[in-house]
Amino acid sequence: MASLSHILVLWVGILTVVNAEAPQEHDPFTYDYQSLRIGGLIIAGILFILGILIVLSRRCRCKFNQQQSLGKMRSPHLAAQFSSESC
């Protein structure tokens, strides 16, 4: 009976070791947050520098800026039409 209990204990120990050394499956929902954070900071830095370069280059010709410049050119004509000399 003692040999049967020794074999049973040995068998349980072997099964425990085999299960502990089984390779773990890759979990697709585990993220590497450090790499994700570094990548996000790099992209944010590149976009920030690109925005500063666009602002400093003054090459962006928006429709909003063109309408303001046309309005400034028309204002002297309007002022001449409604001046006090024409009354």
JSON list of C-alpha atoms in Angstrom, two decimals:
[
{"chain": "A", "resi": 1, "resn": "MET", "atom": "CA", "xyz": [0.00, 0.00, 0.00]},
{"chain": "A", "resi": 2, "resn": "ALA", "atom": "CA", "xyz": [2.90, 2.32, 0.70]},
{"chain": "A", "resi": 3, "resn": "SER", "atom": "CA", "xyz": [4.24, 1.89, -2.80]},
{"chain": "A", "resi": 4, "resn": "LEU", "atom": "CA", "xyz": [0.82, 2.71, -4.28]},
{"chain": "A", "resi": 5, "resn": "SER", "atom": "CA", "xyz": [0.62, 5.96, -2.29]},
{"chain": "A", "resi": 6, "resn": "HIS", "atom": "CA", "xyz": [4.18, 6.85, -3.34]},
{"chain": "A", "resi": 7, "resn": "ILE", "atom": "CA", "xyz": [3.30, 6.24, -7.00]},
{"chain": "A", "resi": 8, "resn": "LEU", "atom": "CA", "xyz": [0.12, 8.30, -6.64]},
{"chain": "A", "resi": 9, "resn": "VAL", "atom": "CA", "xyz": [2.01, 11.22, -5.04]},
{"chain": "A", "resi": 10, "resn": "LEU", "atom": "CA", "xyz": [4.73, 10.96, -7.68]},
{"chain": "A", "resi": 11, "resn": "TRP", "atom": "CA", "xyz": [2.10, 10.92, -10.45]},
{"chain": "A", "resi": 12, "resn": "VAL", "atom": "CA", "xyz": [0.34, 14.03, -9.05]},
{"chain": "A", "resi": 13, "resn": "GLY", "atom": "CA", "xyz": [3.71, 15.81, -8.80]},
{"chain": "A", "resi": 14, "resn": "ILE", "atom": "CA", "xyz": [4.58, 14.96, -12.39]},
{"chain": "A", "resi": 15, "resn": "LEU", "atom": "CA", "xyz": [1.19, 16.19, -13.63]},
{"chain": "A", "resi": 16, "resn": "THR", "atom": "CA", "xyz": [1.64, 19.44, -11.72]},
{"chain": "A", "resi": 17, "resn": "VAL", "atom": "CA", "xyz": [5.06, 20.05, -13.26]},
{"chain": "A", "resi": 18, "resn": "VAL", "atom": "CA", "xyz": [3.81, 19.25, -16.77]},
{"chain": "A", "resi": 19, "resn": "ASN", "atom": "CA", "xyz": [0.85, 21.63, -16.43]},
{"chain": "A", "resi": 20, "resn": "ALA", "atom": "CA", "xyz": [3.05, 24.39, -15.00]},
{"chain": "A", "resi": 21, "resn": "GLU", "atom": "CA", "xyz": [5.46, 24.23, -17.95]},
{"chain": "A", "resi": 22, "resn": "ALA", "atom": "CA", "xyz": [2.78, 24.25, -20.63]},
{"chain": "A", "resi": 23, "resn": "PRO", "atom": "CA", "xyz": [3.28, 27.14, -23.05]},
{"chain": "A", "resi": 24, "resn": "GLN", "atom": "CA", "xyz": [0.86, 29.99, -22.60]},
{"chain": "A", "resi": 25, "resn": "GLU", "atom": "CA", "xyz": [-1.28, 31.04, -25.54]},
{"chain": "A", "resi": 26, "resn": "HIS", "atom": "CA", "xyz": [-0.85, 34.56, -26.84]},
{"chain": "A", "resi": 27, "resn": "ASP", "atom": "CA", "xyz": [-3.70, 36.73, -25.61]},
{"chain": "A", "resi": 28, "resn": "PRO", "atom": "CA", "xyz": [-4.73, 39.10, -28.45]},
{"chain": "A", "resi": 29, "resn": "PHE", "atom": "CA", "xyz": [-6.18, 41.60, -25.95]},
{"chain": "A", "resi": 30, "resn": "THR", "atom": "CA", "xyz": [-2.93, 42.23, -24.09]},
{"chain": "A", "resi": 31, "resn": "TYR", "atom": "CA", "xyz": [-1.40, 45.52, -25.20]},
{"chain": "A", "resi": 32, "resn": "ASP", "atom": "CA", "xyz": [2.08, 46.89, -24.76]},
{"chain": "A", "resi": 33, "resn": "TYR", "atom": "CA", "xyz": [1.13, 50.26, -23.30]},
{"chain": "A", "resi": 34, "resn": "GLN", "atom": "CA", "xyz": [4.71, 51.56, -23.15]},
{"chain": "A", "resi": 35, "resn": "SER", "atom": "CA", "xyz": [5.20, 51.18, -26.91]},
{"chain": "A", "resi": 36, "resn": "LEU", "atom": "CA", "xyz": [1.74, 52.60, -27.57]},
{"chain": "A", "resi": 37, "resn": "ARG", "atom": "CA", "xyz": [2.51, 55.62, -25.41]},
{"chain": "A", "resi": 38, "resn": "ILE", "atom": "CA", "xyz": [5.88, 56.28, -27.06]},
{"chain": "A", "resi": 39, "resn": "GLY", "atom": "CA", "xyz": [4.35, 55.96, -30.54]},
{"chain": "A", "resi": 40, "resn": "GLY", "atom": "CA", "xyz": [1.57, 58.39, -29.63]},
{"chain": "A", "resi": 41, "resn": "LEU", "atom": "CA", "xyz": [4.04, 60.93, -28.28]},
{"chain": "A", "resi": 42, "resn": "ILE", "atom": "CA", "xyz": [6.16, 60.70, -31.43]},
{"chain": "A", "resi": 43, "resn": "ILE", "atom": "CA", "xyz": [3.13, 61.24, -33.68]},
{"chain": "A", "resi": 44, "resn": "ALA", "atom": "CA", "xyz": [1.94, 64.15, -31.52]},
{"chain": "A", "resi": 45, "resn": "GLY", "atom": "CA", "xyz": [5.39, 65.75, -31.68]},
{"chain": "A", "resi": 46, "resn": "ILE", "atom": "CA", "xyz": [5.58, 65.41, -35.46]},
{"chain": "A", "resi": 47, "resn": "LEU", "atom": "CA", "xyz": [2.11, 66.92, -35.92]},
{"chain": "A", "resi": 48, "resn": "PHE", "atom": "CA", "xyz": [2.97, 69.77, -33.52]},
{"chain": "A", "resi": 49, "resn": "ILE", "atom": "CA", "xyz": [6.16, 70.64, -35.41]},
{"chain": "A", "resi": 50, "resn": "LEU", "atom": "CA", "xyz": [4.32, 70.39, -38.74]},
{"chain": "A", "resi": 51, "resn": "GLY", "atom": "CA", "xyz": [1.66, 72.80, -37.48]},
{"chain": "A", "resi": 52, "resn": "ILE", "atom": "CA", "xyz": [4.29, 75.30, -36.31]},
{"chain": "A", "resi": 53, "resn": "LEU", "atom": "CA", "xyz": [6.02, 75.11, -39.71]},
{"chain": "A", "resi": 54, "resn": "ILE", "atom": "CA", "xyz": [2.73, 75.75, -41.53]},
{"chain": "A", "resi": 55, "resn": "VAL", "atom": "CA", "xyz": [1.96, 78.76, -39.35]},
{"chain": "A", "resi": 56, "resn": "LEU", "atom": "CA", "xyz": [5.44, 80.21, -39.78]},
{"chain": "A", "resi": 57, "resn": "SER", "atom": "CA", "xyz": [5.59, 79.63, -43.53]},
{"chain": "A", "resi": 58, "resn": "ARG", "atom": "CA", "xyz": [2.51, 81.85, -44.20]},
{"chain": "A", "resi": 59, "resn": "ARG", "atom": "CA", "xyz": [1.85, 79.96, -47.42]},
{"chain": "A", "resi": 60, "resn": "CYS", "atom": "CA", "xyz": [-1.59, 78.81, -46.39]},
{"chain": "A", "resi": 61, "resn": "ARG", "atom": "CA", "xyz": [-4.00, 80.87, -48.51]},
{"chain": "A", "resi": 62, "resn": "CYS", "atom": "CA", "xyz": [-7.41, 80.26, -47.07]},
{"chain": "A", "resi": 63, "resn": "LYS", "atom": "CA", "xyz": [-10.65, 81.62, -48.50]},
{"chain": "A", "resi": 64, "resn": "PHE", "atom": "CA", "xyz": [-11.26, 83.36, -45.19]},
{"chain": "A", "resi": 65, "resn": "ASN", "atom": "CA", "xyz": [-8.08, 85.43, -45.59]},
{"chain": "A", "resi": 66, "resn": "GLN", "atom": "CA", "xyz": [-8.94, 86.33, -49.20]},
{"chain": "A", "resi": 67, "resn": "GLN", "atom": "CA", "xyz": [-12.37, 87.64, -48.24]},
{"chain": "A", "resi": 68, "resn": "GLN", "atom": "CA", "xyz": [-10.84, 89.88, -45.60]},
{"chain": "A", "resi": 69, "resn": "SER", "atom": "CA", "xyz": [-8.35, 91.33, -48.08]},
{"chain": "A", "resi": 70, "resn": "LEU", "atom": "CA", "xyz": [-11.14, 92.04, -50.61]},
{"chain": "A", "resi": 71, "resn": "GLY", "atom": "CA", "xyz": [-13.18, 93.76, -47.92]},
{"chain": "A", "resi": 72, "resn": "LYS", "atom": "CA", "xyz": [-10.28, 96.05, -47.07]},
{"chain": "A", "resi": 73, "resn": "MET", "atom": "CA", "xyz": [-9.92, 97.08, -50.70]},
{"chain": "A", "resi": 74, "resn": "ARG", "atom": "CA", "xyz": [-13.61, 97.96, -51.02]},
{"chain": "A", "resi": 75, "resn": "SER", "atom": "CA", "xyz": [-13.82, 100.03, -47.88]},
{"chain": "A", "resi": 76, "resn": "PRO", "atom": "CA", "xyz": [-12.16, 103.22, -49.33]},
{"chain": "A", "resi": 77, "resn": "HIS", "atom": "CA", "xyz": [-14.70, 103.27, -52.17]},
{"chain": "A", "resi": 78, "resn": "LEU", "atom": "CA", "xyz": [-17.57, 103.00, -49.75]},
{"chain": "A", "resi": 79, "resn": "ALA", "atom": "CA", "xyz": [-16.09, 105.71, -47.57]},
{"chain": "A", "resi": 80, "resn": "ALA", "atom": "CA", "xyz": [-15.81, 108.03, -50.59]},
{"chain": "A", "resi": 81, "resn": "GLN", "atom": "CA", "xyz": [-19.46, 107.50, -51.53]},
{"chain": "A", "resi": 82, "resn": "PHE", "atom": "CA", "xyz": [-20.75, 108.40, -48.10]},
{"chain": "A", "resi": 83, "resn": "SER", "atom": "CA", "xyz": [-18.39, 111.24, -47.28]},
{"chain": "A", "resi": 84, "resn": "SER", "atom": "CA", "xyz": [-19.70, 114.59, -46.07]},
{"chain": "A", "resi": 85, "resn": "GLU", "atom": "CA", "xyz": [-18.45, 116.35, -49.22]},
{"chain": "A", "resi": 86, "resn": "SER", "atom": "CA", "xyz": [-21.04, 114.64, -51.42]},
{"chain": "A", "resi": 87, "resn": "CYS", "atom": "CA", "xyz": [-24.00, 115.94, -49.43]}
]
